[in-house]
Amino acid sequence: MMKRQSNEEGGSEMEKASSVVGQQ
């Protein structure tokens, strides 16, 4: 959840992939 917020703020693409991995 915290990573998802960071992504909305404009996180790096690497963080975006991490969020996807955590969701899957």
GROMACS .gro file of C-alpha atoms in nm:
model
   24
    1MET     CA    1   0.000   0.000   0.000
    2MET     CA    2   0.278   0.241   0.088
    3LYS     CA    3   0.451   0.158  -0.240
    4ARG     CA    4   0.130   0.226  -0.430
    5GLN     CA    5   0.116   0.579  -0.283
    6SER     CA    6   0.477   0.641  -0.384
    7ASN     CA    7   0.391   0.532  -0.734
    8GLU     CA    8   0.110   0.787  -0.754
    9GLU     CA    9   0.352   1.058  -0.646
   10GLY     CA   10   0.572   0.964  -0.941
   11GLY     CA   11   0.788   0.671  -0.834
   12SER     CA   12   1.051   0.519  -1.060
   13GLU     CA   13   0.958   0.246  -1.304
   14MET     CA   14   1.145  -0.001  -1.082
   15GLU     CA   15   0.913   0.080  -0.791
   16LYS     CA   16   0.617   0.037  -1.025
   17ALA     CA   17   0.732  -0.315  -1.112
   18SER     CA   18   0.778  -0.391  -0.741
   19SER     CA   19   0.419  -0.284  -0.678
   20VAL     CA   20   0.297  -0.518  -0.950
   21VAL     CA   21   0.498  -0.807  -0.808
   22GLY     CA   22   0.357  -0.746  -0.459
   23GLN     CA   23   0.002  -0.739  -0.598
   24GLN     CA   24   0.046  -1.060  -0.798
   0.00000   0.00000   0.00000
